[in-house]
CSV table of C-alpha atoms in Angstrom, one decimal:
chain,number,residue,atom,x,y,z
A,1,MET,CA,169.5,43.4,-46.9
A,2,ALA,CA,167.6,43.9,-50.2
A,3,ALA,CA,169.1,41.8,-53.0
A,4,GLY,CA,171.4,43.7,-55.2
A,5,ASN,CA,171.5,46.9,-53.0
A,6,PRO,CA,173.7,46.6,-49.9
A,7,GLY,CA,172.6,50.1,-48.8
A,8,VAL,CA,168.9,49.1,-48.5
A,9,LEU,CA,167.7,47.1,-45.5
A,10,ASP,CA,164.6,45.0,-46.0
A,11,ARG,CA,161.9,44.2,-43.5
A,12,ARG,CA,163.4,40.9,-42.4
A,13,THR,CA,166.9,42.3,-41.9
A,14,LEU,CA,165.4,45.1,-39.7
A,15,ASN,CA,163.4,42.4,-37.9
A,16,ARG,CA,166.4,40.2,-37.1
A,17,SER,CA,168.4,43.2,-36.1
A,18,LEU,CA,165.7,44.4,-33.7
A,19,LEU,CA,165.3,40.9,-32.2
A,20,ALA,CA,169.0,40.5,-31.6
A,21,ARG,CA,169.4,43.9,-29.9
A,22,GLN,CA,166.3,43.2,-27.8
A,23,LEU,CA,167.8,40.0,-26.5
A,24,LEU,CA,165.2,37.8,-28.2
A,25,THR,CA,167.1,35.6,-30.6
A,26,THR,CA,168.7,33.7,-27.7
A,27,ARG,CA,168.3,34.3,-24.0
A,28,ALA,CA,171.1,36.5,-22.8
A,29,GLU,CA,173.6,35.7,-20.1
A,30,LEU,CA,173.3,39.1,-18.5
A,31,SER,CA,172.4,40.3,-15.0
A,32,THR,CA,169.0,41.9,-14.6
A,33,SER,CA,170.7,45.3,-14.1
A,34,GLN,CA,172.8,44.9,-17.2
A,35,ALA,CA,169.7,44.0,-19.2
A,36,LEU,CA,167.7,47.0,-18.0
A,37,GLY,CA,170.6,49.2,-18.9
A,38,HIS,CA,171.0,47.7,-22.4
A,39,LEU,CA,167.3,48.0,-23.1
A,40,VAL,CA,167.2,51.6,-21.7
A,41,GLY,CA,164.5,50.5,-19.3
A,42,MET,CA,161.2,48.7,-19.8
A,43,GLN,CA,157.8,50.2,-20.0
A,44,SER,CA,155.9,49.5,-16.8
A,45,GLN,CA,152.4,50.8,-16.7
A,46,ALA,CA,151.6,47.7,-14.7
A,47,PRO,CA,154.0,46.1,-12.2
A,48,ASN,CA,154.3,42.5,-13.6
A,49,PRO,CA,155.0,43.0,-17.4
A,50,PRO,CA,158.7,43.8,-16.9
A,51,TYR,CA,159.1,40.5,-15.1
A,52,ILE,CA,157.7,38.6,-18.1
A,53,GLY,CA,159.8,40.7,-20.5
A,54,LEU,CA,163.0,39.9,-18.6
A,55,TRP,CA,162.1,36.2,-18.3
A,56,THR,CA,161.7,36.0,-22.1
A,57,ARG,CA,165.1,37.7,-22.6
A,58,LEU,CA,167.4,36.4,-19.9
A,59,ALA,CA,168.7,32.9,-19.1
A,60,GLY,CA,167.7,31.8,-15.6
A,61,PHE,CA,165.8,34.9,-14.7
A,62,ARG,CA,163.9,34.8,-11.4
A,63,THR,CA,161.3,37.2,-10.0
A,64,ASP,CA,163.6,38.0,-7.1
A,65,ASP,CA,166.3,39.1,-9.4
A,66,LEU,CA,164.2,42.2,-10.3
A,67,ALA,CA,162.4,42.6,-7.0
A,68,ASP,CA,165.6,42.7,-5.1
A,69,LEU,CA,166.9,45.5,-7.3
A,70,ILE,CA,163.8,47.5,-6.6
A,71,THR,CA,163.9,47.0,-2.8
A,72,ALA,CA,167.6,47.8,-2.8
A,73,ARG,CA,166.9,51.1,-4.7
A,74,GLU,CA,169.0,50.0,-7.6
A,75,ALA,CA,166.0,50.1,-10.0
A,76,VAL,CA,163.0,52.4,-9.9
A,77,ARG,CA,159.8,53.1,-11.7
A,78,LEU,CA,159.1,56.7,-12.9
A,79,VAL,CA,157.7,58.7,-15.8
A,80,LEU,CA,160.3,58.9,-18.6
A,81,MET,CA,160.0,58.2,-22.4
A,82,ARG,CA,156.7,59.2,-24.0
A,83,GLY,CA,155.5,60.4,-20.6
A,84,THR,CA,154.9,56.8,-19.5
A,85,ILE,CA,156.0,54.8,-16.5
A,86,HIS,CA,159.3,53.0,-17.1
A,87,LEU,CA,161.4,50.7,-15.0
A,88,VAL,CA,165.1,51.7,-15.2
A,89,THR,CA,168.3,51.3,-13.2
A,90,ALA,CA,168.9,54.0,-10.6
A,91,ASP,CA,171.8,55.3,-12.7
A,92,ASP,CA,169.5,55.7,-15.7
A,93,CYS,CA,166.8,57.4,-13.6
A,94,LEU,CA,169.3,60.1,-12.7
A,95,ALA,CA,170.8,60.3,-16.2
A,96,LEU,CA,167.7,60.1,-18.4
A,97,ARG,CA,165.3,62.3,-16.5
A,98,PRO,CA,167.1,65.6,-17.2
A,99,VAL,CA,167.4,64.8,-20.9
A,100,LEU,CA,163.6,64.1,-21.1
A,101,GLN,CA,162.6,67.1,-18.9
A,102,GLY,CA,161.7,69.3,-21.9
A,103,SER,CA,159.4,66.8,-23.5
A,104,LEU,CA,157.6,66.2,-20.1
A,105,GLU,CA,157.1,69.9,-19.7
A,106,ARG,CA,155.6,70.1,-23.2
A,107,SER,CA,153.2,67.2,-22.5
A,108,LEU,CA,152.1,68.8,-19.3
A,109,LYS,CA,151.3,72.0,-21.1
A,110,GLY,CA,149.4,70.1,-23.8
A,111,ALA,CA,147.3,68.2,-21.3
A,112,PHE,CA,146.8,70.6,-18.4
A,113,GLY,CA,148.0,74.0,-19.7
A,114,ARG,CA,144.6,75.8,-19.3
A,115,LYS,CA,144.0,74.4,-15.8
A,116,LEU,CA,147.5,75.5,-14.7
A,117,GLU,CA,147.5,78.9,-16.4
A,118,GLY,CA,148.6,81.7,-14.1
A,119,LEU,CA,150.3,79.4,-11.5
A,120,ASP,CA,154.0,79.9,-10.7
A,121,PRO,CA,155.5,76.5,-11.5
A,122,ALA,CA,158.4,77.1,-9.1
A,123,GLN,CA,156.0,77.4,-6.2
A,124,VAL,CA,154.2,74.2,-7.2
A,125,VAL,CA,157.5,72.3,-7.5
A,126,THR,CA,158.8,73.5,-4.2
A,127,TYR,CA,155.7,72.7,-2.3
A,128,GLY,CA,155.2,69.4,-4.1
A,129,ARG,CA,158.8,68.3,-3.3
A,130,GLU,CA,158.2,69.2,0.3
A,131,LEU,CA,155.1,67.1,0.5
A,132,VAL,CA,156.4,63.9,-1.1
A,133,GLU,CA,159.7,64.0,0.6
A,134,GLY,CA,158.0,64.4,3.9
A,135,GLU,CA,155.7,61.4,3.2
A,136,PRO,CA,155.4,59.3,0.0
A,137,LEU,CA,152.0,60.0,-1.5
A,138,THR,CA,149.7,58.7,-4.2
A,139,LEU,CA,148.9,61.1,-7.0
A,140,GLY,CA,145.4,61.5,-5.6
A,141,GLY,CA,146.8,62.3,-2.2
A,142,LEU,CA,149.3,64.7,-3.6
A,143,GLY,CA,146.6,66.5,-5.6
A,144,ALA,CA,144.4,66.8,-2.5
A,145,ARG,CA,147.3,68.3,-0.5
A,146,LEU,CA,148.2,70.7,-3.2
A,147,ALA,CA,144.6,71.8,-3.6
A,148,GLU,CA,144.7,72.9,0.1
A,149,ARG,CA,147.3,75.5,-1.0
A,150,TRP,CA,145.6,76.3,-4.4
A,151,PRO,CA,141.9,75.5,-3.7
A,152,ASP,CA,140.7,77.1,-7.0
A,153,ARG,CA,142.8,74.6,-9.1
A,154,ASP,CA,142.0,71.1,-10.2
A,155,PRO,CA,143.8,68.6,-7.9
A,156,PHE,CA,144.6,66.2,-10.7
A,157,ALA,CA,146.3,68.9,-12.8
A,158,LEU,CA,148.3,70.0,-9.8
A,159,ALA,CA,149.5,66.5,-9.1
A,160,ASN,CA,150.5,66.0,-12.7
A,161,ALA,CA,152.4,69.3,-12.6
A,162,VAL,CA,154.6,67.9,-9.9
A,163,ARG,CA,154.9,64.5,-11.5
A,164,ASN,CA,156.1,66.1,-14.8
A,165,LEU,CA,158.3,68.8,-13.3
A,166,VAL,CA,159.8,66.8,-10.5
A,167,PRO,CA,161.3,63.3,-10.9
A,168,LEU,CA,158.9,61.2,-8.8
A,169,VAL,CA,159.7,57.5,-8.3
A,170,GLN,CA,157.2,54.9,-7.2
A,171,VAL,CA,158.4,53.2,-4.0
A,172,PRO,CA,157.9,49.5,-3.0
A,173,PRO,CA,155.9,47.5,-2.6
A,174,ARG,CA,154.6,48.9,-5.9
A,175,GLY,CA,156.5,47.1,-8.6
A,176,LEU,CA,157.2,43.9,-6.7
A,177,TRP,CA,156.1,40.6,-8.2
A,178,GLY,CA,153.0,39.3,-6.4
A,179,GLU,CA,152.6,42.4,-4.2
A,180,SER,CA,149.7,44.8,-4.3
A,181,GLY,CA,149.3,48.3,-3.3
A,182,GLN,CA,148.8,51.8,-4.7
A,183,ALA,CA,151.6,53.7,-6.4
A,184,VAL,CA,153.1,56.1,-3.8
A,185,HIS,CA,155.7,58.6,-4.8
A,186,THR,CA,158.7,60.5,-3.5
A,187,THR,CA,161.5,62.3,-5.3
A,188,ALA,CA,164.3,60.4,-7.1
A,189,GLU,CA,166.9,62.4,-5.3
A,190,SER,CA,165.6,61.6,-1.8
A,191,TRP,CA,165.0,57.9,-2.6
A,192,LEU,CA,168.4,57.3,-4.2
A,193,GLY,CA,170.4,59.8,-2.2
A,194,ARG,CA,172.0,61.3,-5.3
A,195,PRO,CA,171.4,64.3,-7.5
A,196,LEU,CA,170.2,64.2,-11.1
A,197,ALA,CA,172.9,64.4,-13.8
A,198,ALA,CA,173.8,67.8,-15.2
A,199,ASP,CA,173.9,66.8,-18.9
A,200,THR,CA,170.7,67.5,-20.7
A,201,THR,CA,172.0,66.8,-24.3
A,202,PRO,CA,170.3,63.8,-26.0
A,203,ASP,CA,173.3,62.5,-27.9
A,204,THR,CA,174.1,59.6,-25.6
A,205,LEU,CA,170.4,58.7,-25.4
A,206,VAL,CA,170.3,58.5,-29.2
A,207,GLU,CA,173.2,56.1,-29.3
A,208,ARG,CA,171.7,53.9,-26.6
A,209,TYR,CA,168.4,53.8,-28.5
A,210,LEU,CA,170.2,52.6,-31.6
A,211,ALA,CA,172.1,49.9,-29.6
A,212,ALA,CA,168.7,48.6,-28.4
A,213,PHE,CA,166.3,49.3,-31.3
A,214,GLY,CA,168.3,50.2,-34.4
A,215,PRO,CA,168.8,50.8,-37.3
A,216,ALA,CA,166.1,53.5,-37.2
A,217,THR,CA,164.9,56.8,-38.6
A,218,VAL,CA,165.0,60.0,-36.7
A,219,LYS,CA,161.2,59.7,-36.5
A,220,ASP,CA,161.6,56.3,-34.8
A,221,ILE,CA,163.9,57.8,-32.2
A,222,GLN,CA,161.4,60.6,-31.5
A,223,ALA,CA,158.5,58.1,-31.3
A,224,TRP,CA,160.3,56.1,-28.7
A,225,SER,CA,161.6,59.0,-26.6
A,226,GLY,CA,158.7,61.5,-27.0
A,227,MET,CA,161.3,64.1,-27.8
A,228,THR,CA,161.2,66.4,-30.9
A,229,ARG,CA,163.9,68.0,-33.1
A,230,LEU,CA,166.5,65.2,-32.7
A,231,ALA,CA,167.9,65.7,-36.1
A,232,ASP,CA,170.5,68.1,-34.6
A,233,ALA,CA,171.7,65.4,-32.2
A,234,VAL,CA,171.9,63.0,-35.1
A,235,ALA,CA,173.9,65.5,-37.1
A,236,ARG,CA,176.4,65.8,-34.3
A,237,LEU,CA,176.8,62.0,-34.1
A,238,ARG,CA,177.1,61.4,-37.9
A,239,PRO,CA,180.9,60.9,-37.8
A,240,ARG,CA,180.2,57.9,-35.5
A,241,LEU,CA,177.2,56.5,-37.4
A,242,ARG,CA,176.5,54.7,-40.7
A,243,GLY,CA,173.5,55.2,-42.9
A,244,PHE,CA,171.1,52.9,-44.8
A,245,ARG,CA,167.7,53.2,-46.5
A,246,ASP,CA,164.6,51.1,-45.9
A,247,GLU,CA,162.5,49.7,-48.7
A,248,ASN,CA,160.5,52.9,-48.7
A,249,GLY,CA,163.5,55.1,-49.2
A,250,GLN,CA,163.6,56.4,-45.7
A,251,GLU,CA,167.0,57.1,-44.2
A,252,LEU,CA,168.1,54.8,-41.4
A,253,ILE,CA,170.9,55.5,-39.1
A,254,ASP,CA,172.9,53.1,-37.0
A,255,LEU,CA,175.9,52.7,-34.8
A,256,ALA,CA,179.0,52.0,-36.9
A,257,ASP,CA,179.8,48.6,-35.2
A,258,ALA,CA,176.2,47.4,-34.5
A,259,PRO,CA,175.4,43.9,-35.8
A,260,LEU,CA,173.1,43.2,-38.7
A,261,PRO,CA,172.1,39.6,-38.6
A,262,ASP,CA,171.3,37.6,-41.7
A,263,PRO,CA,167.6,38.0,-42.6
A,264,ASP,CA,167.2,34.2,-42.8
A,265,THR,CA,168.5,33.7,-39.2
A,266,PRO,CA,166.1,31.3,-37.5
A,267,VAL,CA,164.6,32.7,-34.3
A,268,PRO,CA,162.6,30.9,-31.6
A,269,VAL,CA,159.0,31.7,-30.6
A,270,ARG,CA,158.8,34.3,-27.9
A,271,PHE,CA,156.1,35.5,-25.5
A,272,LEU,CA,156.0,39.3,-24.9
A,273,PRO,CA,154.2,41.0,-22.0
A,274,GLU,CA,151.8,43.9,-22.1
A,275,PHE,CA,153.3,47.2,-23.1
A,276,ASP,CA,156.5,45.7,-24.3
A,277,ASN,CA,158.7,48.5,-25.7
A,278,ILE,CA,159.6,46.5,-28.9
A,279,LEU,CA,156.1,47.3,-30.1
A,280,LEU,CA,156.2,51.0,-29.1
A,281,SER,CA,159.6,52.2,-30.1
A,282,HIS,CA,159.3,53.0,-33.8
A,283,ALA,CA,157.2,55.3,-35.9
A,284,ASP,CA,157.1,52.5,-38.5
A,285,ARG,CA,156.4,49.3,-36.7
A,286,SER,CA,156.3,47.0,-39.7
A,287,ARG,CA,159.6,45.4,-38.8
A,288,ILE,CA,157.8,43.6,-36.0
A,289,ILE,CA,154.0,43.8,-36.5
A,290,THR,CA,151.6,44.4,-39.5
A,291,GLU,CA,149.1,47.3,-39.4
A,292,GLU,CA,146.3,44.7,-39.5
A,293,HIS,CA,147.6,43.0,-36.4
A,294,ARG,CA,148.5,46.2,-34.6
A,295,LYS,CA,144.8,47.1,-34.5
A,296,ARG,CA,144.1,43.9,-32.6
A,297,VAL,CA,147.0,44.4,-30.1
A,298,PHE,CA,146.6,48.2,-29.4
A,299,THR,CA,143.2,48.8,-27.8
A,300,ARG,CA,141.2,51.9,-27.9
A,301,ASN,CA,141.6,52.6,-24.2
A,302,GLY,CA,145.4,52.6,-24.5
A,303,LEU,CA,146.3,49.0,-23.5
A,304,ILE,CA,149.0,47.1,-25.4
A,305,ARG,CA,148.0,43.4,-25.2
A,306,SER,CA,150.4,40.5,-24.5
A,307,THR,CA,151.6,38.9,-27.8
A,308,PHE,CA,153.7,36.1,-29.1
A,309,LEU,CA,156.2,36.0,-31.9
A,310,VAL,CA,156.5,33.4,-34.6
A,311,ASP,CA,159.4,33.7,-37.0
A,312,GLY,CA,160.2,37.0,-35.3
A,313,PHE,CA,156.8,38.7,-36.0
A,314,VAL,CA,153.7,39.3,-33.8
A,315,SER,CA,151.5,36.4,-34.6
A,316,GLY,CA,148.9,36.3,-31.9
A,317,LEU,CA,147.7,37.2,-28.4
A,318,TRP,CA,148.1,35.3,-25.1
A,319,ARG,CA,146.7,35.5,-21.6
A,320,ILE,CA,146.8,33.4,-18.4
A,321,GLU,CA,143.5,32.5,-16.6
A,322,GLN,CA,143.9,31.2,-13.1
A,323,HIS,CA,141.2,29.6,-11.0
A,324,ARG,CA,142.2,28.4,-7.6
A,325,THR,CA,145.1,26.0,-8.2
A,326,THR,CA,144.7,25.8,-12.0
A,327,ALA,CA,146.4,28.0,-14.5
A,328,THR,CA,145.6,28.0,-18.3
A,329,LEU,CA,147.6,29.8,-20.9
A,330,ILE,CA,145.3,30.7,-23.8
A,331,LEU,CA,146.8,31.5,-27.2
A,332,GLU,CA,144.9,33.3,-29.9
A,333,PRO,CA,146.8,33.0,-33.2
A,334,PHE,CA,146.1,35.6,-35.9
A,335,GLN,CA,146.4,32.9,-38.6
A,336,ARG,CA,146.7,29.1,-38.9
A,337,LEU,CA,150.0,27.9,-37.4
A,338,ARG,CA,152.3,25.2,-38.8
A,339,ALA,CA,152.4,22.1,-36.6
A,340,ARG,CA,156.0,22.8,-35.6
A,341,ASP,CA,155.2,26.3,-34.5
A,342,ARG,CA,152.2,25.1,-32.4
A,343,ASP,CA,154.5,22.6,-30.7
A,344,ALA,CA,157.1,25.3,-30.1
A,345,LEU,CA,154.5,27.7,-28.6
A,346,ALA,CA,153.1,24.9,-26.4
A,347,ALA,CA,156.5,24.0,-25.1
A,348,GLU,CA,157.5,27.6,-24.4
A,349,GLY,CA,154.1,28.3,-23.0
A,350,GLU,CA,154.5,25.5,-20.4
A,351,ARG,CA,157.8,27.2,-19.4
A,352,LEU,CA,156.0,30.6,-19.2
A,353,LEU,CA,153.3,29.0,-16.9
A,354,SER,CA,156.0,27.5,-14.7
A,355,PHE,CA,157.4,31.0,-14.2
A,356,ALA,CA,154.3,33.2,-14.1
A,357,ALA,CA,151.9,30.8,-12.4
A,358,ALA,CA,154.4,28.9,-10.2
A,359,SER,CA,151.9,28.3,-7.4
A,360,ALA,CA,149.5,26.5,-9.7
A,361,THR,CA,149.4,22.7,-9.3
A,362,ALA,CA,147.7,22.1,-12.6
A,363,ARG,CA,148.7,23.9,-15.8
A,364,ASP,CA,147.5,23.8,-19.3
A,365,VAL,CA,148.1,25.4,-22.7
A,366,ARG,CA,145.1,26.0,-25.0
A,367,PHE,CA,144.8,27.3,-28.5
A,368,ASP,CA,141.7,29.3,-29.3
């Protein structure tokens, strides 16, 4: 907290709180399913990043721990927060999708409204469900089949109409470590054998966000979820919340019993995968990354590059280059590192290589 004002939370206090709630101050003794639930899922544009994200957060995590959940239909990949692919538990798939439905409908209208104008959404939904429940399809394949019914419409727009209006999950082998294959879709209800939840109020979602990412502003919650007008939900929850201010005077809300670690708490170096939600879940990201560094991590074509943390803040990029039986972890620091931080990154990097490039017989860590 800011010195002399217990109601103001400074940047380091917010940083340490975020790291603790993101399971990054010490590797957690949680099951993979428990971690996915606590984190409210993991962004998963590509199949492998969630595996790295769980490895860096959980003690003893193995790739099979997540792959087995996916094949057992206990975890799924589908469009959720911000209209992006997330990996969540089966329970959260059924609970979160109805809450986020309105925001997905708005994003569909914004992206494809003109191309879908005049269509009856109910007819598209009914036929789209029939198609993917009869045979899991890629978005391209779904669009082509839909265009047979509506030949004057753009196939990509039709496919996205179904994806945003119907909870489509990606079925294995997509999402399995080391496996390849296109993303093919069916409905969540048919894949999981259960209906969606009936509750569409966002209150529980707000509380779960705070448990994983708080303290935060209303704008932060909206940036993470892709939803709008969440002030009403916060107003309903206020009797169970506590309030603070950040150093810019913005109101922060938090769960009444959520921990606020000491800002001087030492934290280990950590490797974060591409698209990690810790970088995407606040309107003001200064608690984890500076604006200067954000420009180097967030690319113009929408990629979020793999990063590493030193003293809790994004301090550089990493990538693994593999050639036959050799794997090299290449670190690109944003500034000169202290010797002890280089040593810590090298040691943690070797552990990362042992996990992510297990088949390599020769491994090396290199600083660029």
